[in-house]
Amino acid sequence: MEIARDAERKPKEVPRATQSAPRNHDSRRLERPSGSAPGGSGRSQTRPSRGGGPNSGHSRPLHVPRGTDNSNQRQAYLPKQDSKNDQDRKKRLRDEGKCFLCESAQHLARDCPQSTQKKPPAGLHAMGLGMMSPAEIRLAALDEAERDALWEIVLTTIAQSLPFPWDELEESAGGVFATTRFNIVEYGGFDLYLIQDRHDGQEHTLYKSQLTDPNFDLITHLIQWKTEFYEGLAEYWNKNIPSTAAATETKLILSEGGLDTDSDVPPLLDTDSDSDWSDSDTESDISDVPSLEDSFKEDVPWALD
């Protein structure tokens, strides 16, 4: 009876579930049951943290890379938001077509003299070097240097061929051979040039392909262009300016219509007719005029007493 009672008092042991062996593709670590290791003395396997602080559950403190702390990170630039009054003011100025800075109607904000943003200078730097690759910058510089060298050759060739047939040597001989007589600029594109002649004020357009063509004769082209210009100008003057023959023909037409220009002129204005006046008649007329003293005596006799 006592043996049966002792058996009832003992707790029934729950059978431990057998752990299956990990599979090859299972990357999970097997968790050891809490408590003492098998065959150990029952002491804890966790190590105390360094510095005597409380144990956080990790054997070592985590390494934090430098610069990853949020307190050391640079805050991103956020543009200042315009207030309600500024937005209303800009809207009003935009509707009126005025400048945002000085409220002038003569220009916009990008062209305002008070603007601190300056425009880039003309040339290679104005092409946006920040948006160009090093190869594109090099090609642009080579094109600019090639253009300047080509212009120098053109100006030298023209200077060695002066004077031209239509140059005015008698009036301005110094301007014909001046070193600054001709000038070249880009005209509407990188491949079209404008040659300016300060002597006669003419301008000639030439393409880059023409100047680089070995068979192109620049001087013959300029002389032919100037010849056509002056011939067209002479033809215009002959058509629009009346000549002496045209004036004579007009006079004959008026006389045939009954209008005799010579007879219609009054005698006093007719310079072609013989005048009956002579110097002797003029002197006699002047002698007949009473003197000022006689006239004064007759009119005011008491004034000379």
PDB file of C-alpha atoms in Angstrom:
ATOM      1  CA  MET A   1       0.000   0.000   0.000  1.00  0.00           C
ATOM      2  CA  GLU A   2       2.800   2.419   0.831  1.00  0.00           C
ATOM      3  CA  ILE A   3       4.549   1.631  -2.420  1.00  0.00           C
ATOM      4  CA  ALA A   4       1.392   2.382  -4.367  1.00  0.00           C
ATOM      5  CA  ARG A   5       0.992   5.697  -2.564  1.00  0.00           C
ATOM      6  CA  ASP A   6       4.561   6.729  -3.337  1.00  0.00           C
ATOM      7  CA  ALA A   7       3.984   5.990  -6.999  1.00  0.00           C
ATOM      8  CA  GLU A   8       0.923   8.216  -7.042  1.00  0.00           C
ATOM      9  CA  ARG A   9       2.818  11.098  -5.373  1.00  0.00           C
ATOM     10  CA  LYS A  10       5.634  11.153  -7.979  1.00  0.00           C
ATOM     11  CA  PRO A  11       4.852  13.417 -10.997  1.00  0.00           C
ATOM     12  CA  LYS A  12       4.514  11.765 -14.238  1.00  0.00           C
ATOM     13  CA  GLU A  13       7.475  12.441 -16.552  1.00  0.00           C
ATOM     14  CA  VAL A  14       6.563  13.998 -19.870  1.00  0.00           C
ATOM     15  CA  PRO A  15       8.451  12.339 -22.716  1.00  0.00           C
ATOM     16  CA  ARG A  16      10.902  14.769 -24.418  1.00  0.00           C
ATOM     17  CA  ALA A  17      10.292  15.293 -28.109  1.00  0.00           C
ATOM     18  CA  THR A  18      13.158  14.112 -30.185  1.00  0.00           C
ATOM     19  CA  GLN A  19      14.872  16.890 -32.144  1.00  0.00           C
ATOM     20  CA  SER A  20      15.283  16.189 -35.760  1.00  0.00           C
ATOM     21  CA  ALA A  21      18.667  16.777 -37.349  1.00  0.00           C
ATOM     22  CA  PRO A  22      18.941  20.050 -39.306  1.00  0.00           C
ATOM     23  CA  ARG A  23      18.619  19.839 -42.989  1.00  0.00           C
ATOM     24  CA  ASN A  24      21.380  20.898 -45.329  1.00  0.00           C
ATOM     25  CA  HIS A  25      19.455  23.886 -46.645  1.00  0.00           C
ATOM     26  CA  ASP A  26      18.302  25.048 -43.193  1.00  0.00           C
ATOM     27  CA  SER A  27      20.420  28.008 -42.091  1.00  0.00           C
ATOM     28  CA  ARG A  28      18.853  28.332 -38.650  1.00  0.00           C
ATOM     29  CA  ARG A  29      21.009  27.746 -35.621  1.00  0.00           C
ATOM     30  CA  LEU A  30      19.947  25.192 -33.079  1.00  0.00           C
ATOM     31  CA  GLU A  31      19.014  26.876 -29.833  1.00  0.00           C
ATOM     32  CA  ARG A  32      20.443  25.315 -26.761  1.00  0.00           C
ATOM     33  CA  PRO A  33      18.068  24.847 -23.896  1.00  0.00           C
ATOM     34  CA  SER A  34      18.537  27.280 -21.085  1.00  0.00           C
ATOM     35  CA  GLY A  35      20.445  26.011 -18.161  1.00  0.00           C
ATOM     36  CA  SER A  36      23.700  24.203 -17.793  1.00  0.00           C
ATOM     37  CA  ALA A  37      25.468  22.683 -20.733  1.00  0.00           C
ATOM     38  CA  PRO A  38      25.601  18.948 -20.876  1.00  0.00           C
ATOM     39  CA  GLY A  39      28.444  17.748 -18.738  1.00  0.00           C
ATOM     40  CA  GLY A  40      29.080  21.240 -17.385  1.00  0.00           C
ATOM     41  CA  SER A  41      29.065  22.615 -13.906  1.00  0.00           C
ATOM     42  CA  GLY A  42      25.826  24.496 -14.366  1.00  0.00           C
ATOM     43  CA  ARG A  43      27.333  28.014 -14.765  1.00  0.00           C
ATOM     44  CA  SER A  44      25.875  30.527 -17.193  1.00  0.00           C
ATOM     45  CA  GLN A  45      27.379  30.685 -20.678  1.00  0.00           C
ATOM     46  CA  THR A  46      26.766  34.413 -21.106  1.00  0.00           C
ATOM     47  CA  ARG A  47      29.682  36.757 -20.548  1.00  0.00           C
ATOM     48  CA  PRO A  48      29.383  39.994 -18.670  1.00  0.00           C
ATOM     49  CA  SER A  49      29.509  43.108 -20.785  1.00  0.00           C
ATOM     50  CA  ARG A  50      32.598  45.285 -20.771  1.00  0.00           C
ATOM     51  CA  GLY A  51      32.708  48.239 -18.505  1.00  0.00           C
ATOM     52  CA  GLY A  52      30.669  46.607 -15.763  1.00  0.00           C
ATOM     53  CA  GLY A  53      27.384  47.675 -17.283  1.00  0.00           C
ATOM     54  CA  PRO A  54      24.266  45.609 -17.397  1.00  0.00           C
ATOM     55  CA  ASN A  55      24.239  42.739 -19.809  1.00  0.00           C
ATOM     56  CA  SER A  56      22.158  43.518 -22.892  1.00  0.00           C
ATOM     57  CA  GLY A  57      22.038  39.991 -24.121  1.00  0.00           C
ATOM     58  CA  HIS A  58      24.973  40.321 -26.568  1.00  0.00           C
ATOM     59  CA  SER A  59      28.396  38.966 -25.930  1.00  0.00           C
ATOM     60  CA  ARG A  60      30.060  42.043 -27.505  1.00  0.00           C
ATOM     61  CA  PRO A  61      28.852  45.589 -28.226  1.00  0.00           C
ATOM     62  CA  LEU A  62      27.866  46.210 -31.826  1.00  0.00           C
ATOM     63  CA  HIS A  63      30.345  48.218 -33.918  1.00  0.00           C
ATOM     64  CA  VAL A  64      28.792  51.437 -35.240  1.00  0.00           C
ATOM     65  CA  PRO A  65      30.548  52.818 -38.370  1.00  0.00           C
ATOM     66  CA  ARG A  66      31.830  56.366 -38.179  1.00  0.00           C
ATOM     67  CA  GLY A  67      29.569  58.939 -39.780  1.00  0.00           C
ATOM     68  CA  THR A  68      26.397  56.851 -39.460  1.00  0.00           C
ATOM     69  CA  ASP A  69      25.230  58.642 -36.356  1.00  0.00           C
ATOM     70  CA  ASN A  70      22.222  60.777 -37.151  1.00  0.00           C
ATOM     71  CA  SER A  71      23.572  63.623 -35.037  1.00  0.00           C
ATOM     72  CA  ASN A  72      26.616  64.038 -37.350  1.00  0.00           C
ATOM     73  CA  GLN A  73      24.738  63.903 -40.630  1.00  0.00           C
ATOM     74  CA  ARG A  74      24.347  67.156 -42.625  1.00  0.00           C
ATOM     75  CA  GLN A  75      20.794  68.204 -42.972  1.00  0.00           C
ATOM     76  CA  ALA A  76      19.538  68.456 -46.549  1.00  0.00           C
ATOM     77  CA  TYR A  77      19.029  71.993 -47.909  1.00  0.00           C
ATOM     78  CA  LEU A  78      15.403  72.930 -48.014  1.00  0.00           C
ATOM     79  CA  PRO A  79      14.462  76.076 -49.954  1.00  0.00           C
ATOM     80  CA  LYS A  80      12.756  78.747 -47.972  1.00  0.00           C
ATOM     81  CA  GLN A  81       9.066  78.719 -48.568  1.00  0.00           C
ATOM     82  CA  ASP A  82       7.557  82.022 -49.628  1.00  0.00           C
ATOM     83  CA  SER A  83       4.978  83.467 -47.349  1.00  0.00           C
ATOM     84  CA  LYS A  84       1.433  84.135 -48.419  1.00  0.00           C
ATOM     85  CA  ASN A  85       2.174  87.826 -48.960  1.00  0.00           C
ATOM     86  CA  ASP A  86       5.196  87.071 -51.151  1.00  0.00           C
ATOM     87  CA  GLN A  87       3.199  84.658 -53.269  1.00  0.00           C
ATOM     88  CA  ASP A  88       0.430  87.210 -53.758  1.00  0.00           C
ATOM     89  CA  ARG A  89       2.989  89.893 -54.628  1.00  0.00           C
ATOM     90  CA  LYS A  90       4.727  87.696 -57.213  1.00  0.00           C
ATOM     91  CA  LYS A  91       1.405  86.729 -58.733  1.00  0.00           C
ATOM     92  CA  ARG A  92       0.426  90.390 -59.057  1.00  0.00           C
ATOM     93  CA  LEU A  93       3.772  91.367 -60.601  1.00  0.00           C
ATOM     94  CA  ARG A  94       3.644  88.399 -62.980  1.00  0.00           C
ATOM     95  CA  ASP A  95       0.204  89.429 -64.188  1.00  0.00           C
ATOM     96  CA  GLU A  96       1.395  93.013 -64.673  1.00  0.00           C
ATOM     97  CA  GLY A  97       4.599  91.914 -66.437  1.00  0.00           C
ATOM     98  CA  LYS A  98       6.914  93.591 -63.926  1.00  0.00           C
ATOM     99  CA  CYS A  99      10.212  92.655 -62.313  1.00  0.00           C
ATOM    100  CA  PHE A 100      10.058  90.723 -59.033  1.00  0.00           C
ATOM    101  CA  LEU A 101      13.010  92.654 -57.567  1.00  0.00           C
ATOM    102  CA  CYS A 102      12.488  96.337 -58.420  1.00  0.00           C
ATOM    103  CA  GLU A 103       8.906  96.160 -59.791  1.00  0.00           C
ATOM    104  CA  SER A 104       9.951  97.819 -63.044  1.00  0.00           C
ATOM    105  CA  ALA A 105       8.015  97.198 -66.236  1.00  0.00           C
ATOM    106  CA  GLN A 106      11.119  97.673 -68.420  1.00  0.00           C
ATOM    107  CA  HIS A 107      12.671  94.259 -67.716  1.00  0.00           C
ATOM    108  CA  LEU A 108      12.175  90.952 -65.900  1.00  0.00           C
ATOM    109  CA  ALA A 109      13.917  89.597 -62.828  1.00  0.00           C
ATOM    110  CA  ARG A 110      16.567  87.730 -64.816  1.00  0.00           C
ATOM    111  CA  ASP A 111      17.650  90.999 -66.482  1.00  0.00           C
ATOM    112  CA  CYS A 112      17.344  93.213 -63.408  1.00  0.00           C
ATOM    113  CA  PRO A 113      20.462  95.273 -62.506  1.00  0.00           C
ATOM    114  CA  GLN A 114      19.845  94.464 -58.839  1.00  0.00           C
ATOM    115  CA  SER A 115      20.080  90.730 -59.456  1.00  0.00           C
ATOM    116  CA  THR A 116      23.107  88.991 -57.946  1.00  0.00           C
ATOM    117  CA  GLN A 117      23.046  86.243 -60.556  1.00  0.00           C
ATOM    118  CA  LYS A 118      25.288  87.328 -63.413  1.00  0.00           C
ATOM    119  CA  LYS A 119      25.063  85.951 -66.915  1.00  0.00           C
ATOM    120  CA  PRO A 120      28.007  83.874 -68.148  1.00  0.00           C
ATOM    121  CA  PRO A 121      30.299  85.605 -70.636  1.00  0.00           C
ATOM    122  CA  ALA A 122      29.990  84.840 -74.310  1.00  0.00           C
ATOM    123  CA  GLY A 123      32.309  82.218 -75.698  1.00  0.00           C
ATOM    124  CA  LEU A 124      33.240  78.682 -74.843  1.00  0.00           C
ATOM    125  CA  HIS A 125      32.423  79.053 -71.135  1.00  0.00           C
ATOM    126  CA  ALA A 126      28.847  80.050 -71.974  1.00  0.00           C
ATOM    127  CA  MET A 127      28.169  76.630 -73.481  1.00  0.00           C
ATOM    128  CA  GLY A 128      27.580  75.010 -70.092  1.00  0.00           C
ATOM    129  CA  LEU A 129      30.830  73.199 -69.349  1.00  0.00           C
ATOM    130  CA  GLY A 130      29.228  71.462 -66.429  1.00  0.00           C
ATOM    131  CA  MET A 131      26.895  69.623 -68.804  1.00  0.00           C
ATOM    132  CA  MET A 132      29.668  68.705 -71.265  1.00  0.00           C
ATOM    133  CA  SER A 133      31.976  65.757 -71.096  1.00  0.00           C
ATOM    134  CA  PRO A 134      35.772  66.275 -71.301  1.00  0.00           C
ATOM    135  CA  ALA A 135      35.745  65.041 -74.901  1.00  0.00           C
ATOM    136  CA  GLU A 136      33.038  67.541 -75.869  1.00  0.00           C
ATOM    137  CA  ILE A 137      34.937  70.385 -74.171  1.00  0.00           C
ATOM    138  CA  ARG A 138      38.087  69.483 -76.082  1.00  0.00           C
ATOM    139  CA  LEU A 139      36.239  69.359 -79.405  1.00  0.00           C
ATOM    140  CA  ALA A 140      34.590  72.715 -78.718  1.00  0.00           C
ATOM    141  CA  ALA A 141      37.953  74.288 -77.922  1.00  0.00           C
ATOM    142  CA  LEU A 142      39.443  72.853 -81.113  1.00  0.00           C
ATOM    143  CA  ASP A 143      36.535  74.201 -83.166  1.00  0.00           C
ATOM    144  CA  GLU A 144      36.963  77.656 -81.650  1.00  0.00           C
ATOM    145  CA  ALA A 145      40.708  77.664 -82.299  1.00  0.00           C
ATOM    146  CA  GLU A 146      40.137  76.410 -85.851  1.00  0.00           C
ATOM    147  CA  ARG A 147      37.604  79.176 -86.455  1.00  0.00           C
ATOM    148  CA  ASP A 148      39.990  81.901 -85.230  1.00  0.00           C
ATOM    149  CA  ALA A 149      42.791  80.556 -87.421  1.00  0.00           C
ATOM    150  CA  LEU A 150      40.481  80.479 -90.448  1.00  0.00           C
ATOM    151  CA  TRP A 151      39.406  84.076 -89.865  1.00  0.00           C
ATOM    152  CA  GLU A 152      43.035  85.185 -89.632  1.00  0.00           C
ATOM    153  CA  ILE A 153      43.787  83.573 -92.995  1.00  0.00           C
ATOM    154  CA  VAL A 154      40.768  85.266 -94.609  1.00  0.00           C
ATOM    155  CA  LEU A 155      41.680  88.739 -93.310  1.00  0.00           C
ATOM    156  CA  THR A 156      45.309  88.352 -94.377  1.00  0.00           C
ATOM    157  CA  THR A 157      44.297  87.230 -97.872  1.00  0.00           C
ATOM    158  CA  ILE A 158      41.967  90.212 -98.294  1.00  0.00           C
ATOM    159  CA  ALA A 159      44.581  92.701 -97.021  1.00  0.00           C
ATOM    160  CA  GLN A 160      47.148  91.425 -99.540  1.00  0.00           C
ATOM    161  CA  SER A 161      44.682  91.877-102.433  1.00  0.00           C
ATOM    162  CA  LEU A 162      43.758  95.540-101.815  1.00  0.00           C
ATOM    163  CA  PRO A 163      42.673  97.804-103.407  1.00  0.00           C
ATOM    164  CA  PHE A 164      39.514  96.486-105.015  1.00  0.00           C
ATOM    165  CA  PRO A 165      38.256  97.908-108.358  1.00  0.00           C
ATOM    166  CA  TRP A 166      35.412  99.856-106.731  1.00  0.00           C
ATOM    167  CA  ASP A 167      37.382 101.361-103.833  1.00  0.00           C
ATOM    168  CA  GLU A 168      37.358 105.157-103.508  1.00  0.00           C
ATOM    169  CA  LEU A 169      41.071 105.920-103.470  1.00  0.00           C
ATOM    170  CA  GLU A 170      40.777 109.675-103.986  1.00  0.00           C
ATOM    171  CA  GLU A 171      38.402 110.411-101.129  1.00  0.00           C
ATOM    172  CA  SER A 172      39.531 107.992 -98.424  1.00  0.00           C
ATOM    173  CA  ALA A 173      42.738 106.280 -99.405  1.00  0.00           C
ATOM    174  CA  GLY A 174      43.622 105.741 -95.750  1.00  0.00           C
ATOM    175  CA  GLY A 175      40.429 103.812 -95.144  1.00  0.00           C
ATOM    176  CA  VAL A 176      41.099 101.508 -98.089  1.00  0.00           C
ATOM    177  CA  PHE A 177      44.312 100.093 -96.617  1.00  0.00           C
ATOM    178  CA  ALA A 178      43.312 100.306 -92.942  1.00  0.00           C
ATOM    179  CA  THR A 179      44.021  97.188 -90.906  1.00  0.00           C
ATOM    180  CA  THR A 180      40.586  97.438 -89.286  1.00  0.00           C
ATOM    181  CA  ARG A 181      38.679  97.792 -92.560  1.00  0.00           C
ATOM    182  CA  PHE A 182      37.353  94.204 -92.606  1.00  0.00           C
ATOM    183  CA  ASN A 183      35.854  92.269 -89.732  1.00  0.00           C
ATOM    184  CA  ILE A 184      34.372  88.757 -89.464  1.00  0.00           C
ATOM    185  CA  VAL A 185      31.634  87.610 -87.079  1.00  0.00           C
ATOM    186  CA  GLU A 186      29.392  84.576 -86.774  1.00  0.00           C
ATOM    187  CA  TYR A 187      26.067  85.165 -88.487  1.00  0.00           C
ATOM    188  CA  GLY A 188      23.118  82.995 -87.538  1.00  0.00           C
ATOM    189  CA  GLY A 189      25.127  79.868 -86.788  1.00  0.00           C
ATOM    190  CA  PHE A 190      28.546  78.307 -86.341  1.00  0.00           C
ATOM    191  CA  ASP A 191      28.977  77.590 -90.068  1.00  0.00           C
ATOM    192  CA  LEU A 192      27.855  80.967 -91.479  1.00  0.00           C
ATOM    193  CA  TYR A 193      30.116  84.023 -91.311  1.00  0.00           C
ATOM    194  CA  LEU A 194      29.540  87.714 -92.056  1.00  0.00           C
ATOM    195  CA  ILE A 195      32.386  89.781 -93.560  1.00  0.00           C
ATOM    196  CA  GLN A 196      31.934  93.489 -92.813  1.00  0.00           C
ATOM    197  CA  ASP A 197      33.599  96.139 -95.015  1.00  0.00           C
ATOM    198  CA  ARG A 198      33.880  99.424 -93.098  1.00  0.00           C
ATOM    199  CA  HIS A 199      35.104 101.306 -96.193  1.00  0.00           C
ATOM    200  CA  ASP A 200      31.868 101.167 -98.193  1.00  0.00           C
ATOM    201  CA  GLY A 201      29.545  99.728 -95.536  1.00  0.00           C
ATOM    202  CA  GLN A 202      28.866  96.479 -97.407  1.00  0.00           C
ATOM    203  CA  GLU A 203      28.441  93.071 -95.798  1.00  0.00           C
ATOM    204  CA  HIS A 204      29.097  89.680 -97.394  1.00  0.00           C
ATOM    205  CA  THR A 205      27.896  86.295 -96.088  1.00  0.00           C
ATOM    206  CA  LEU A 206      30.077  83.238 -96.575  1.00  0.00           C
ATOM    207  CA  TYR A 207      29.801  79.657 -95.400  1.00  0.00           C
ATOM    208  CA  LYS A 208      32.576  77.804 -93.649  1.00  0.00           C
ATOM    209  CA  SER A 209      32.476  75.140 -96.356  1.00  0.00           C
ATOM    210  CA  GLN A 210      33.310  77.823 -98.939  1.00  0.00           C
ATOM    211  CA  LEU A 211      36.321  79.122 -97.036  1.00  0.00           C
ATOM    212  CA  THR A 212      37.690  75.628 -96.442  1.00  0.00           C
ATOM    213  CA  ASP A 213      37.230  74.619-100.088  1.00  0.00           C
ATOM    214  CA  PRO A 214      40.648  74.688-101.851  1.00  0.00           C
ATOM    215  CA  ASN A 215      38.979  75.536-105.185  1.00  0.00           C
ATOM    216  CA  PHE A 216      37.149  78.584-103.807  1.00  0.00           C
ATOM    217  CA  ASP A 217      38.619  81.962-104.861  1.00  0.00           C
ATOM    218  CA  LEU A 218      37.721  84.434-102.129  1.00  0.00           C
ATOM    219  CA  ILE A 219      39.005  87.599-103.850  1.00  0.00           C
ATOM    220  CA  THR A 220      37.234  86.854-107.139  1.00  0.00           C
ATOM    221  CA  HIS A 221      34.030  86.185-105.227  1.00  0.00           C
ATOM    222  CA  LEU A 222      34.217  89.519-103.357  1.00  0.00           C
ATOM    223  CA  ILE A 223      35.050  91.530-106.507  1.00  0.00           C
ATOM    224  CA  GLN A 224      32.184  89.918-108.415  1.00  0.00           C
ATOM    225  CA  TRP A 225      29.790  90.598-105.557  1.00  0.00           C
ATOM    226  CA  LYS A 226      30.813  94.278-105.337  1.00  0.00           C
ATOM    227  CA  THR A 227      30.567  94.675-109.138  1.00  0.00           C
ATOM    228  CA  GLU A 228      27.022  93.332-109.186  1.00  0.00           C
ATOM    229  CA  PHE A 229      26.124  95.629-106.299  1.00  0.00           C
ATOM    230  CA  TYR A 230      27.411  98.816-107.937  1.00  0.00           C
ATOM    231  CA  GLU A 231      25.947  97.920-111.345  1.00  0.00           C
ATOM    232  CA  GLY A 232      22.561  97.398-109.748  1.00  0.00           C
ATOM    233  CA  LEU A 233      22.934 100.700-107.920  1.00  0.00           C
ATOM    234  CA  ALA A 234      23.751 102.531-111.189  1.00  0.00           C
ATOM    235  CA  GLU A 235      20.745 100.962-112.891  1.00  0.00           C
ATOM    236  CA  TYR A 236      18.542 102.122-110.035  1.00  0.00           C
ATOM    237  CA  TRP A 237      19.799 105.705-110.344  1.00  0.00           C
ATOM    238  CA  ASN A 238      19.245 105.754-114.109  1.00  0.00           C
ATOM    239  CA  LYS A 239      15.637 104.675-113.679  1.00  0.00           C
ATOM    240  CA  ASN A 240      14.677 106.977-110.824  1.00  0.00           C
ATOM    241  CA  ILE A 241      16.709 110.182-111.468  1.00  0.00           C
ATOM    242  CA  PRO A 242      15.436 112.358-114.408  1.00  0.00           C
ATOM    243  CA  SER A 243      18.140 113.214-116.935  1.00  0.00           C
ATOM    244  CA  THR A 244      18.584 116.435-118.999  1.00  0.00           C
ATOM    245  CA  ALA A 245      16.884 114.894-122.035  1.00  0.00           C
ATOM    246  CA  ALA A 246      13.880 113.958-119.914  1.00  0.00           C
ATOM    247  CA  ALA A 247      13.582 117.528-118.621  1.00  0.00           C
ATOM    248  CA  THR A 248      13.712 118.925-122.213  1.00  0.00           C
ATOM    249  CA  GLU A 249      11.028 116.492-123.332  1.00  0.00           C
ATOM    250  CA  THR A 250       8.790 117.582-120.467  1.00  0.00           C
ATOM    251  CA  LYS A 251       9.187 121.230-121.488  1.00  0.00           C
ATOM    252  CA  LEU A 252       8.207 120.444-125.100  1.00  0.00           C
ATOM    253  CA  ILE A 253       5.092 118.626-123.957  1.00  0.00           C
ATOM    254  CA  LEU A 254       4.004 121.610-121.897  1.00  0.00           C
ATOM    255  CA  SER A 255       4.581 124.020-124.819  1.00  0.00           C
ATOM    256  CA  GLU A 256       2.555 121.844-127.209  1.00  0.00           C
ATOM    257  CA  GLY A 257      -0.326 121.906-124.771  1.00  0.00           C
ATOM    258  CA  GLY A 258      -0.562 125.707-125.007  1.00  0.00           C
ATOM    259  CA  LEU A 259       1.527 126.498-121.966  1.00  0.00           C
ATOM    260  CA  ASP A 260       4.416 128.684-123.058  1.00  0.00           C
ATOM    261  CA  THR A 261       6.624 128.871-120.053  1.00  0.00           C
ATOM    262  CA  ASP A 262       8.538 131.925-121.319  1.00  0.00           C
ATOM    263  CA  SER A 263       5.431 133.951-122.160  1.00  0.00           C
ATOM    264  CA  ASP A 264       3.738 133.156-118.878  1.00  0.00           C
ATOM    265  CA  VAL A 265       6.564 134.623-116.837  1.00  0.00           C
ATOM    266  CA  PRO A 266       5.775 138.175-115.600  1.00  0.00           C
ATOM    267  CA  PRO A 267       7.982 140.948-117.057  1.00  0.00           C
ATOM    268  CA  LEU A 268       9.582 141.762-113.748  1.00  0.00           C
ATOM    269  CA  LEU A 269      10.556 138.094-113.249  1.00  0.00           C
ATOM    270  CA  ASP A 270      11.588 137.472-116.851  1.00  0.00           C
ATOM    271  CA  THR A 271      15.341 137.306-116.629  1.00  0.00           C
ATOM    272  CA  ASP A 272      15.820 136.379-120.318  1.00  0.00           C
ATOM    273  CA  SER A 273      14.222 139.577-121.771  1.00  0.00           C
ATOM    274  CA  ASP A 274      16.223 142.786-122.213  1.00  0.00           C
ATOM    275  CA  SER A 275      15.675 145.225-119.400  1.00  0.00           C
ATOM    276  CA  ASP A 276      14.983 148.928-120.149  1.00  0.00           C
ATOM    277  CA  TRP A 277      16.565 150.003-116.933  1.00  0.00           C
ATOM    278  CA  SER A 278      20.041 151.547-116.949  1.00  0.00           C
ATOM    279  CA  ASP A 279      22.465 152.957-114.430  1.00  0.00           C
ATOM    280  CA  SER A 280      21.875 156.547-115.583  1.00  0.00           C
ATOM    281  CA  ASP A 281      18.155 156.242-114.993  1.00  0.00           C
ATOM    282  CA  THR A 282      18.818 154.909-111.560  1.00  0.00           C
ATOM    283  CA  GLU A 283      21.118 157.829-110.697  1.00  0.00           C
ATOM    284  CA  SER A 284      18.593 160.391-111.959  1.00  0.00           C
ATOM    285  CA  ASP A 285      15.850 158.842-109.913  1.00  0.00           C
ATOM    286  CA  ILE A 286      17.996 158.984-106.821  1.00  0.00           C
ATOM    287  CA  SER A 287      18.888 162.672-107.421  1.00  0.00           C
ATOM    288  CA  ASP A 288      15.210 163.615-107.609  1.00  0.00           C
ATOM    289  CA  VAL A 289      14.559 162.328-104.135  1.00  0.00           C
ATOM    290  CA  PRO A 290      14.575 165.211-101.583  1.00  0.00           C
ATOM    291  CA  SER A 291      17.159 165.119 -98.869  1.00  0.00           C
ATOM    292  CA  LEU A 292      16.343 164.267 -95.314  1.00  0.00           C
ATOM    293  CA  GLU A 293      17.133 167.803 -94.103  1.00  0.00           C
ATOM    294  CA  ASP A 294      14.762 169.420 -96.599  1.00  0.00           C
ATOM    295  CA  SER A 295      12.011 167.020 -95.688  1.00  0.00           C
ATOM    296  CA  PHE A 296      12.572 167.680 -92.025  1.00  0.00           C
ATOM    297  CA  LYS A 297      12.413 171.484 -92.537  1.00  0.00           C
ATOM    298  CA  GLU A 298       9.200 171.259 -94.467  1.00  0.00           C
ATOM    299  CA  ASP A 299       7.496 169.030 -91.958  1.00  0.00           C
ATOM    300  CA  VAL A 300       8.890 170.553 -88.733  1.00  0.00           C
ATOM    301  CA  PRO A 301      10.118 174.108 -89.459  1.00  0.00           C
ATOM    302  CA  TRP A 302      10.397 175.096 -85.789  1.00  0.00           C
ATOM    303  CA  ALA A 303      12.763 172.293 -84.922  1.00  0.00           C
ATOM    304  CA  LEU A 304      15.853 173.919 -86.515  1.00  0.00           C
ATOM    305  CA  ASP A 305      15.330 177.494 -85.177  1.00  0.00           C
TER     306      ASP A 305
END
